[in-house]
Coordinates of C-alpha atoms in Angstrom, one line a residue:
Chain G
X56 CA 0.0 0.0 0.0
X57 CA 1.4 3.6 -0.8
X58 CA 0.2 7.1 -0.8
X59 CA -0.2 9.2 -3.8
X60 CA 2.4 11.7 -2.4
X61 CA 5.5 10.8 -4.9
X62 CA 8.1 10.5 -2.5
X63 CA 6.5 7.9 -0.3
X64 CA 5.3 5.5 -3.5
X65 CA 8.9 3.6 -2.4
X66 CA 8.5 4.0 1.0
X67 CA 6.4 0.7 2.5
X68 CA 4.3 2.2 5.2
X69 CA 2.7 -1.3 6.5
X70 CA 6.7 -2.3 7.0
X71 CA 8.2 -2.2 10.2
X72 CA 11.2 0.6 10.6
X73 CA 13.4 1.7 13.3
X74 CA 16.0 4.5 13.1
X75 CA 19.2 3.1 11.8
X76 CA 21.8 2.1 14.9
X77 CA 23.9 4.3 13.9
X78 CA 22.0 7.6 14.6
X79 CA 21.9 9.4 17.3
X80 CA 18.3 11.8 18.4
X81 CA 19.0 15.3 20.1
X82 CA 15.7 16.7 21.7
X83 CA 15.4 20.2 21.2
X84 CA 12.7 22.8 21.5
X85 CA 11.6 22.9 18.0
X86 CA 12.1 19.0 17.5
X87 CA 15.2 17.2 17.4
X88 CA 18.7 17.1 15.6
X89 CA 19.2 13.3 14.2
X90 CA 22.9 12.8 13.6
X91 CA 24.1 9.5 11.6
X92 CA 27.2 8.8 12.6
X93 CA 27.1 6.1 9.5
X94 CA 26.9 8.9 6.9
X95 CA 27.9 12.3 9.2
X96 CA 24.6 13.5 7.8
X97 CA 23.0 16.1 10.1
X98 CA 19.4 16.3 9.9
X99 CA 16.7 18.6 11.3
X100 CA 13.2 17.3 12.4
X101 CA 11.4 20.9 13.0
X102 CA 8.6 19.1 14.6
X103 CA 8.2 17.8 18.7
X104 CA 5.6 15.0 17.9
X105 CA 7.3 13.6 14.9
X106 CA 10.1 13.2 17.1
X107 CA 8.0 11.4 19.2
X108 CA 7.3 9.2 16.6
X109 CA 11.2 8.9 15.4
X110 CA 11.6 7.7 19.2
X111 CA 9.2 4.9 19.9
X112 CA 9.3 3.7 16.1
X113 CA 11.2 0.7 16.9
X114 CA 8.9 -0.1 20.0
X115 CA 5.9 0.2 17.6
X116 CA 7.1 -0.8 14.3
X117 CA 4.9 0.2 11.8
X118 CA 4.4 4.0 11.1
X119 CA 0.5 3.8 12.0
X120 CA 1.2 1.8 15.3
X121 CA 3.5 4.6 16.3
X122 CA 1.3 7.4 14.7
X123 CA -1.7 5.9 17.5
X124 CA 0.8 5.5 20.1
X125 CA 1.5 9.2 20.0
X126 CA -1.9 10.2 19.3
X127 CA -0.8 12.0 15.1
X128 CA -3.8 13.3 14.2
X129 CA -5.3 11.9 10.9
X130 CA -4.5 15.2 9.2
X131 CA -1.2 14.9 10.0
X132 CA -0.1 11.5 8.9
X133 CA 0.3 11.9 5.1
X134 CA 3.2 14.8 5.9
X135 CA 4.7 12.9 8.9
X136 CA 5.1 9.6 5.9
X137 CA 6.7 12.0 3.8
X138 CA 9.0 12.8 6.5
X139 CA 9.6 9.3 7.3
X140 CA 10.0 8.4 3.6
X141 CA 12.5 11.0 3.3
X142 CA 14.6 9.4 6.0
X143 CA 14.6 5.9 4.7
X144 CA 15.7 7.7 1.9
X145 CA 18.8 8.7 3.6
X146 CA 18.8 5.2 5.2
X147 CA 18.5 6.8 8.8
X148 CA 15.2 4.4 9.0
X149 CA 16.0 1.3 8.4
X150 CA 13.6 -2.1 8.1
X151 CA 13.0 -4.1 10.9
X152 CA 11.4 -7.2 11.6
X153 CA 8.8 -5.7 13.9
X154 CA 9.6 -8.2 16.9
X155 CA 10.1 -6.1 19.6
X156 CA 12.5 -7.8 22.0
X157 CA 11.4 -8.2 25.4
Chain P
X61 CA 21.6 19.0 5.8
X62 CA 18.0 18.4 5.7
X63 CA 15.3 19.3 7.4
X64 CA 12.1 17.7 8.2
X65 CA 9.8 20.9 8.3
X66 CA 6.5 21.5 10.4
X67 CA 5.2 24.6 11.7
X68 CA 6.0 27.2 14.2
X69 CA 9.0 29.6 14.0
X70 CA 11.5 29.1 11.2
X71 CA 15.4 27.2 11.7
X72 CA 16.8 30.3 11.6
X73 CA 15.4 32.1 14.3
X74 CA 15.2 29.0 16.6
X75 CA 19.1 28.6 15.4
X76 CA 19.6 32.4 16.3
X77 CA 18.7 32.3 19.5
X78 CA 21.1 29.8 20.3
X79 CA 20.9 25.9 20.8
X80 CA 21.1 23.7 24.4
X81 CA 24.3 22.7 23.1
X82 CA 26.6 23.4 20.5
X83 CA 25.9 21.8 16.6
X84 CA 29.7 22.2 15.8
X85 CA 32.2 22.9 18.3
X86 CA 35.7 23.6 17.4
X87 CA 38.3 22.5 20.0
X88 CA 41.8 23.1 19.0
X89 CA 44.1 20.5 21.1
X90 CA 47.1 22.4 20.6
X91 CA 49.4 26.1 19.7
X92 CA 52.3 24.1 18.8
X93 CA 52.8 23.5 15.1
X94 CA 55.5 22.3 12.8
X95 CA 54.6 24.7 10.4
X96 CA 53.9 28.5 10.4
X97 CA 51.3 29.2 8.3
X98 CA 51.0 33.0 7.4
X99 CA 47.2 33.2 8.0
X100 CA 46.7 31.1 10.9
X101 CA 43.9 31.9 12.7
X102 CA 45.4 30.6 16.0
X103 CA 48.8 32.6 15.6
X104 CA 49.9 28.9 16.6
X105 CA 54.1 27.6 16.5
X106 CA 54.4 27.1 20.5
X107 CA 52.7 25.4 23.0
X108 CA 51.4 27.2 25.0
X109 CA 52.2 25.9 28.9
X110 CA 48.8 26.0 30.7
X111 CA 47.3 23.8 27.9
X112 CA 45.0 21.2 29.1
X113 CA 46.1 17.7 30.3
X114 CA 44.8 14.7 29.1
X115 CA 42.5 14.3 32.1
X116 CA 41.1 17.8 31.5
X117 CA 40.6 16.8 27.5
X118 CA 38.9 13.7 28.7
X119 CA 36.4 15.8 31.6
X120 CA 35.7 17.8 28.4
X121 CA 34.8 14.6 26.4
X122 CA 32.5 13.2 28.9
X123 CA 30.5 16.7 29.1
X124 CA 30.0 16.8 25.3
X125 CA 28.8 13.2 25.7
X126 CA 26.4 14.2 28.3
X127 CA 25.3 17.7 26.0
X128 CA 25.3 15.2 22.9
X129 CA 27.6 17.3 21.1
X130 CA 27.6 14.7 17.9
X131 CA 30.7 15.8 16.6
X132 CA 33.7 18.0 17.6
X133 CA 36.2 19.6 14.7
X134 CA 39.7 19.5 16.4
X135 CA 42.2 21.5 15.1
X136 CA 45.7 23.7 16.5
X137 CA 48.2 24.0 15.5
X138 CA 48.8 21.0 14.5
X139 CA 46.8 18.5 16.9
X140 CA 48.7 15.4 15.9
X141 CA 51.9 16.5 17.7
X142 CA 49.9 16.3 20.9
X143 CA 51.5 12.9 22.6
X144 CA 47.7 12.0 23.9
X145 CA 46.2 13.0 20.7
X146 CA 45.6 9.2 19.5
X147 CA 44.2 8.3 23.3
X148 CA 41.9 11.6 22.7
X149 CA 40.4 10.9 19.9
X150 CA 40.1 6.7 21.1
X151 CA 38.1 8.5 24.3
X152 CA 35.7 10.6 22.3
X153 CA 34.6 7.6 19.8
X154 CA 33.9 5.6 22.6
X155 CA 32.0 7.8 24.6
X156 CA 30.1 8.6 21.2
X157 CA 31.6 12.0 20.0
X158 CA 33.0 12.0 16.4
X159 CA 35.9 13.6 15.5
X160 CA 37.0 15.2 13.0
X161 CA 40.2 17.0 12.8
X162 CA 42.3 19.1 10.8
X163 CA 46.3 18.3 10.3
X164 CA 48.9 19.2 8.0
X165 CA 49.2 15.6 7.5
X166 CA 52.6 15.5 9.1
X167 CA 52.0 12.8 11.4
X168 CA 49.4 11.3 8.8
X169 CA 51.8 7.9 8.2
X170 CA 50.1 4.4 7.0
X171 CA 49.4 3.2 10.2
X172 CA 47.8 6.9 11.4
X173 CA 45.7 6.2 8.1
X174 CA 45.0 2.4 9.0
X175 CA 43.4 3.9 12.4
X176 CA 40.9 6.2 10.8
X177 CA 40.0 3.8 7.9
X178 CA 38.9 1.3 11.3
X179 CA 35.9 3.5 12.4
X180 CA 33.0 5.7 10.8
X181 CA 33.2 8.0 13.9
X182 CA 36.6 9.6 12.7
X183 CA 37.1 12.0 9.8
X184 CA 39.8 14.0 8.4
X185 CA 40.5 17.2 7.1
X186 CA 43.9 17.7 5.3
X187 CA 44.7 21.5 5.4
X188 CA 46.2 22.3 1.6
X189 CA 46.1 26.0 0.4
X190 CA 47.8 25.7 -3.1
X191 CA 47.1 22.9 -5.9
X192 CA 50.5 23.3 -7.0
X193 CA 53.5 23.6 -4.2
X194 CA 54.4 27.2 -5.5
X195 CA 51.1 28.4 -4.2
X196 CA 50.6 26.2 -1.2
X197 CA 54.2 26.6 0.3
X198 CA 53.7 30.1 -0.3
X199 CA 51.4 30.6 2.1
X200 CA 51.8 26.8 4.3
X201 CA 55.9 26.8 4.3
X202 CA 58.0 24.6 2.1
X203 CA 57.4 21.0 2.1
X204 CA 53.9 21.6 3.3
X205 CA 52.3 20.6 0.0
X206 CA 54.6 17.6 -0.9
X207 CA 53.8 16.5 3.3
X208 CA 50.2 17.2 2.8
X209 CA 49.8 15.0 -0.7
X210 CA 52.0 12.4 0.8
X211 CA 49.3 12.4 4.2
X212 CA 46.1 12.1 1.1
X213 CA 47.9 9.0 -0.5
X214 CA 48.4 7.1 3.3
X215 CA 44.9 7.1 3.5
X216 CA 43.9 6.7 -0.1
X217 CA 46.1 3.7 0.9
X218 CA 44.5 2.6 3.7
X219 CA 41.1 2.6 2.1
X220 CA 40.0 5.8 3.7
X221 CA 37.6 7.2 0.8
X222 CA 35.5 11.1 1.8
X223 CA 38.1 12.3 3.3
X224 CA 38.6 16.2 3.0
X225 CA 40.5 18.5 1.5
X226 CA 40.5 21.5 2.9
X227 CA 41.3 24.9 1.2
X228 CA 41.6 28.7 2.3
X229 CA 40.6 30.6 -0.1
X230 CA 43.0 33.4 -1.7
X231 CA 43.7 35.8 -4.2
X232 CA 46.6 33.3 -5.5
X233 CA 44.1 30.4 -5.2
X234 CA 40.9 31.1 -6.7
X235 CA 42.0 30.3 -9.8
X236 CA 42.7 26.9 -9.1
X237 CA 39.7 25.6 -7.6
X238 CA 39.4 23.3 -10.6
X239 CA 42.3 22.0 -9.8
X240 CA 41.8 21.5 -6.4
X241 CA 38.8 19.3 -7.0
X242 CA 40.8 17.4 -9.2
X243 CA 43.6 17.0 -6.3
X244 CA 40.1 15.8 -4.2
X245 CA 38.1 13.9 -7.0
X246 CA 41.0 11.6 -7.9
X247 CA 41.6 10.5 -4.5
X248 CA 37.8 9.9 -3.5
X249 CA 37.8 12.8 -1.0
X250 CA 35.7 15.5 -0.8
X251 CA 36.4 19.7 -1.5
X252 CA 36.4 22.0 1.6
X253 CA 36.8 25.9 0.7
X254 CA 36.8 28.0 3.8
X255 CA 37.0 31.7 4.1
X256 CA 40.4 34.1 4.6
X257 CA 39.4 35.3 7.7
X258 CA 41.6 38.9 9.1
X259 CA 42.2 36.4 12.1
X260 CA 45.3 35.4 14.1
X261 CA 48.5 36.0 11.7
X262 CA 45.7 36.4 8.8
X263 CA 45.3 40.0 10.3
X264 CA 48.7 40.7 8.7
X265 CA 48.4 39.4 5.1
X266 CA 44.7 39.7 4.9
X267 CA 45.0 42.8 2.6
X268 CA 47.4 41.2 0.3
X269 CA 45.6 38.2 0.1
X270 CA 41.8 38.4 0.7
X271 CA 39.8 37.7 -2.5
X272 CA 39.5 41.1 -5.1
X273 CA 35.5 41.8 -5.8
X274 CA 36.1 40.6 -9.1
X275 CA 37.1 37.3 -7.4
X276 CA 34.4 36.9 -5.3
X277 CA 32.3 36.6 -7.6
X278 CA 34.6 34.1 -9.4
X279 CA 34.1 32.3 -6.1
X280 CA 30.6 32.6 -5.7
X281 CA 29.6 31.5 -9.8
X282 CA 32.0 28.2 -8.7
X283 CA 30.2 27.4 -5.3
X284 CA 26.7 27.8 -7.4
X285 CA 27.9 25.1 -9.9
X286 CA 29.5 22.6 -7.6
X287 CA 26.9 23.2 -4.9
X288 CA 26.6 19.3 -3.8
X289 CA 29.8 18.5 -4.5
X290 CA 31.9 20.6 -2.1
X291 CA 31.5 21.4 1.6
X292 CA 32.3 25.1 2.6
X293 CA 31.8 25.0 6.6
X294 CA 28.8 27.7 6.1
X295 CA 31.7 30.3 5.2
X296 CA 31.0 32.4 2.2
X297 CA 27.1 33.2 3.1
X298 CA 28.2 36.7 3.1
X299 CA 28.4 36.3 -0.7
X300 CA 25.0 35.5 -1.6
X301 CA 23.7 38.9 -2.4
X302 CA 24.9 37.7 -5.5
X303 CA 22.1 35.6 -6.3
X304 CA 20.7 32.8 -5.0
X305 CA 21.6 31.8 -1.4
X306 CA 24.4 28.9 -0.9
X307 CA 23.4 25.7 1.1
X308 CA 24.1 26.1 4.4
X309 CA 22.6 27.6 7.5
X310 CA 24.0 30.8 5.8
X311 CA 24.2 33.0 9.3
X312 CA 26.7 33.4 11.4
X313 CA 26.9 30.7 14.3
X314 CA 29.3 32.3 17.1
X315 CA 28.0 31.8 20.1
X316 CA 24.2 30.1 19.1
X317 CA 25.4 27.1 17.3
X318 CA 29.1 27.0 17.2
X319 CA 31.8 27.6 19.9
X320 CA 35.6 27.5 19.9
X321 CA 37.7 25.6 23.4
X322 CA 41.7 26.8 23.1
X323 CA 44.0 24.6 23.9
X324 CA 44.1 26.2 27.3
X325 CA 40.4 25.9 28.2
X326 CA 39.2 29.5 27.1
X327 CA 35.9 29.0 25.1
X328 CA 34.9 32.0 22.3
X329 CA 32.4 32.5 20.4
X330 CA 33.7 31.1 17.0
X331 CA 37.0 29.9 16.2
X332 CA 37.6 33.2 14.3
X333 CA 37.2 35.4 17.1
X334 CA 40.4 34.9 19.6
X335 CA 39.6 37.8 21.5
X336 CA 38.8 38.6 24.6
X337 CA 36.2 40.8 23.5
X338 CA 34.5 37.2 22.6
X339 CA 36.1 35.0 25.5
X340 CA 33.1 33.4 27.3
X341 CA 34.7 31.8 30.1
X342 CA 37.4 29.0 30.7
X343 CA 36.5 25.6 31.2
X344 CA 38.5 25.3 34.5
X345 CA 35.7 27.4 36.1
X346 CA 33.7 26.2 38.4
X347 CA 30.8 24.0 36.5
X348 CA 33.0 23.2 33.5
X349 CA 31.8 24.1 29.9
X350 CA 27.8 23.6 30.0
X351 CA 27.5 27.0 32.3
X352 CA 29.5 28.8 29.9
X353 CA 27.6 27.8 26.8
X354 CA 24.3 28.0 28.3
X355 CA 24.5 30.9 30.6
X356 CA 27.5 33.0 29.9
X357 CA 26.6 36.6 29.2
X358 CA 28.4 37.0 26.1
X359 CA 26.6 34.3 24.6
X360 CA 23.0 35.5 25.8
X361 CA 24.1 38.6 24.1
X362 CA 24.7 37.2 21.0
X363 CA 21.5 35.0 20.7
X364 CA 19.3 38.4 20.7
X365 CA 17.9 39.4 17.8
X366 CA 20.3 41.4 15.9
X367 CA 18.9 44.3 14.2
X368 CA 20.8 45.4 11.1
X369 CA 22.6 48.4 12.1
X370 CA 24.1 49.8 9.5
X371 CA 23.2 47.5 6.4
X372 CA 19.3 48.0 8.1
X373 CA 18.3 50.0 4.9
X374 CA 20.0 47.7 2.5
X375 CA 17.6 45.4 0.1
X376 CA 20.6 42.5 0.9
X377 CA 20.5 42.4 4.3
X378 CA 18.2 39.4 5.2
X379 CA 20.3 37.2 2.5
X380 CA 23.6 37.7 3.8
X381 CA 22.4 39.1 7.4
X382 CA 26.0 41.3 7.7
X383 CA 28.2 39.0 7.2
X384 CA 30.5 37.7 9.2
X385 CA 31.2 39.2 13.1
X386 CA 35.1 38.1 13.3
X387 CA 35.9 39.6 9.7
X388 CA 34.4 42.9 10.9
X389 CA 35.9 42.9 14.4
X390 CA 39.7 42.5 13.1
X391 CA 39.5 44.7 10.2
X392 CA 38.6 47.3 12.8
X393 CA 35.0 47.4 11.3
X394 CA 31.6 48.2 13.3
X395 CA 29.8 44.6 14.0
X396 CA 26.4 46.0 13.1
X397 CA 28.0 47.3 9.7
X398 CA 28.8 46.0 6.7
X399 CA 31.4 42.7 6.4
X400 CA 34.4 44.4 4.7
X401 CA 34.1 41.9 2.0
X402 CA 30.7 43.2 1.3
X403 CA 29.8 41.9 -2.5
X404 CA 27.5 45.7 -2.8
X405 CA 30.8 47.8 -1.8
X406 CA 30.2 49.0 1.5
X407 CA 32.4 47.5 3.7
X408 CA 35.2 48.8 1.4
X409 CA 34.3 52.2 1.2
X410 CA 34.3 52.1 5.1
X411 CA 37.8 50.3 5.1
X412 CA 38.7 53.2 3.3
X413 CA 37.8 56.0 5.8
X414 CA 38.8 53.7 8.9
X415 CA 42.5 54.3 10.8
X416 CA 44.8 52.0 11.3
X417 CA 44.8 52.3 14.9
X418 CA 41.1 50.4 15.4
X419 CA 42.8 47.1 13.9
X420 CA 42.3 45.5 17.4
X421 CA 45.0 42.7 18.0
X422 CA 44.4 38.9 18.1
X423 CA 44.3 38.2 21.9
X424 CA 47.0 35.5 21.9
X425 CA 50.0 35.2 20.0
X426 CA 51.9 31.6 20.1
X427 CA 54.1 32.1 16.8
X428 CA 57.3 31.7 16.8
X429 CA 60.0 34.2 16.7
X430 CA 60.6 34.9 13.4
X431 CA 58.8 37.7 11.2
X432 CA 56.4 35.4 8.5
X433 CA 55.5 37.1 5.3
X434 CA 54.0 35.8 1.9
X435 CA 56.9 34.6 0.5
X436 CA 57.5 35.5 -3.3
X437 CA 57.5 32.8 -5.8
X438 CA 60.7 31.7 -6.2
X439 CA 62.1 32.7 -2.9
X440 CA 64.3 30.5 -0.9
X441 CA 63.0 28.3 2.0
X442 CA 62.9 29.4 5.8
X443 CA 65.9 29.6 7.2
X444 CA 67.2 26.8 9.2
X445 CA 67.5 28.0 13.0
X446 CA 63.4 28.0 12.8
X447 CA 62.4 26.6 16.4
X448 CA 60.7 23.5 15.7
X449 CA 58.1 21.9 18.1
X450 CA 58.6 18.6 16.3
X451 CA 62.2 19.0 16.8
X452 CA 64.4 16.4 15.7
X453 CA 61.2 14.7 14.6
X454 CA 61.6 13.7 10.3
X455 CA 58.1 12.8 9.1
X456 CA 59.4 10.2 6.7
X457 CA 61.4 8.3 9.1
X458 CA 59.7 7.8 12.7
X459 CA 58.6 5.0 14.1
X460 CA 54.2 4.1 13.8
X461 CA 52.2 5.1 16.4
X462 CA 51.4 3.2 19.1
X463 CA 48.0 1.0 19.3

């Protein structure tokens, strides 16, 4: 299943993701910085609830588990899966199996 | 650098009123160097004595951990030549701060280069201001270019691949910055261009070699068509009332996003600005280096919102926002006026009218004792009785550094 919104036709939003080990998430006022230490690519998440998301992602493992975890209104969700796509792009989000060790 | 965008106040502003902790934070280990470049920004040669110890360097470590400071860009002099510099840079990978660090390349030998190839959390920045040795030594010394190409091919050896080279650009230079991607390209590294900055020693020979207008524009044209492909460290965003802005945060960082530590513990705003007009605090203070970032009241000054001073009436301002503070400060230049390498003119026609007597002086000079000028093509080397921190110490022939 994909959106219609381009970016995210790759992007497999009934998969299971997790950010990549190698990055690190910064909380800050307006969001987070995500650093990956991989690929010394800074990134910017302007945004506090899609950081909530970035952060419980591997506990929930599929986008929409995570999106009703964190309460991401309906609205909201076809921007915060562009945002995600975008960083699976970059390969900060990586695939998972979507067991979630105990 | 991307940015996943939402609502509510803009980067910039949130970026302008300064960050819980640093984004890039300069840390130079050392003042002594084996070279004497003319435009240091350090005025580095000697060590200095009250430089920290290892156990200070680690305390430091183990704070940025706790700020999660991703990365720290160590510099000098030369950092390499500090004995602990190896141990350093062990400590900050595993408590999870990068590194990357700037070096001649003196100490760069195969098994330096077989040490960075081993982890992701180390890069490298290889300091080279001429493609060809005539212009580099010029300006680096001689031998620096032949040291710094020999440093590139240890770790093109090693497997090391996105490495940088990094350049400072010149008025002898700028013509070569197809060349110097070329230098880069062929070994898999990447192309750093930096600004000439009236800092340190670059006070002295910043009017004979800071880019002519006609240049800058040179400059600016190049950046525009290599705009992915080289890294510039956010330094030329005073030229984009030229056009179209140039990637980057594209305003100046001191004291909101960026800091400098000296080897001695004394944190400034930017690692331009060696002054103690922009000295924060030291981080043998009580409380360490988190008090001074997030409370000192320089650095509260400088996350207000600027107003434009001077350039307040100008149609450029909000593109290249003044330019930068340090090149203002040093060329004895208002810091809510024009940078003096303003593209529309102005800060020239105030360099014009300003005395000579407002050049303020950098705040610490470690050179060594021996006048440094441009040297003209075709001049002999330094002479021989040059005091030498390495002394007795022959890059070519010294045993590999120790596990």
């Amino acid at each position: 299943m994909s959106t219609t919104l381009g970016i995210t036709s790759r992007f497999d939003e009934t998969a299971a993701w997790a950010l990549h080990a190698s990055v690190s998430v910064r909380p800050e006022r307006f969001g987070a910085l995500l650093y990956d230490f991989r690929t010394r690519r800074l990134t910017f998440v302007k945004d506090p609830m899609l950081t909530r998301v970035l952060t419980c992602l591997a506990e929930y493992g599929t986008p929409q588990a995570a999106f009703a975890a964190v309460g991401v209104p309906e609205e909201a969700q076809d921007r915060y899966l562009v945002a995600l796509a975008r960083l699976a792009e970059t390969e900060m989000l990586t695939r998972t199996s979507g067991l979630v060790s105990p | 650098m991307t940015a996943a965008r939402s609502t509510g106040r803009s980067l910039l502003t949130e970026f302008e009123a300064g960050l819980d902790a640093p984004i890039c934070l300069t840390w130079e280990l050392t003042y002594a160097c084996n070279l004497a470049c003319v435009h240091c920004l350090s005025s580095s040669g000697r060590r200095d004595p009250r430089e920290l110890s290892t156990a200070e360097a680690m305390a430091i470590i183990d704070e940025l951990e706790r700020m999660q400071v991703f990365y720290v860009n160590i510099g000098g002099g030369e950092p390499t030549v500090r004995a602990d510099f190896w141990d350093l840079i062990d400590y900050a990978v595993d408590h999870h701060v990068g590194v990357k660090f700037s070096t001649n390349g003196v100490r760069l030998d195969a098994a330096a280069a077989a040490r960075i190839a081993r982890t992701d959390y180390v890069d490298v920045q290889i300091s080279l201001d001429g493609a060809t040795a005539e212009i580099n030594d010029a300006v680096r010394g001689a031998g620096s270019f032949d040291t710094a190409l020999r440093a590139m091919d240890n770790l093109v050896e090693a497997g090391v691949t996105g490495f940088k080279v990094s350049v400072v650009m010149t008025r002898e230079n700028v013509d070569q910055l197809d060349a110097f991607k070329r230098i880069a390209d062929v070994r898999g590294a990447q192309l750093r261009l930096t600004r000439l900055r009236p800092s340190g020693r670059g006070a002295d020979v910043w009017d004979d070699l800071h880019l002519l207008p006609g240049q800058q524009r040179q400059l600016y044209d190049w950046l525009v068509d290599h705009a992915e492909e080289v890294l510039t460290g956010d330094s030329f965003f005073h030229l984009s009332p030229f056009g179209q802005a140039l990637p980057g945060l594209n305003l100046c960082g001191a004291g909101r996003v960026v800091c400098l530590i000296d080897p001695i513990g004394d944190v400034y705003a930017c690692p331009f600005a060696i002054h103690d007009s922009f000295r924060a605090g030291n981080i043998r203070d009580a409380g360490g280096f988190t008090p001074i970032w997030k409370a000192s009241p320089l650095f509260a000054q400088l996350r207000e919102p600027q107003s434009g001073g001077l350039c307040s009436s100008c149609n450029f301002y909000d593109s290249c926002r003044g330019g930068c503070m340090a090149a203002k400060f040093f060329t004895g230049l208002p810091l809510d006026g024009p940078d003096p390498e303003c593209v529309q003119g102005y800060g020239e026609q105030l360099l014009l009218g300003r005395q000579d007597s407002v050049r303020p002086k950098p705040g610490a000079d470690h050179s060594r004792l021996l006048p440094l000028t441009v040297k003209q093509r075709g001049h002999l080397p330094v002479q021989a009785c040059v005091e030498d921190p390495l002394a007795g110490f022959d890059p070519n022939a010294h045993a590999p550094l120790s596990a």
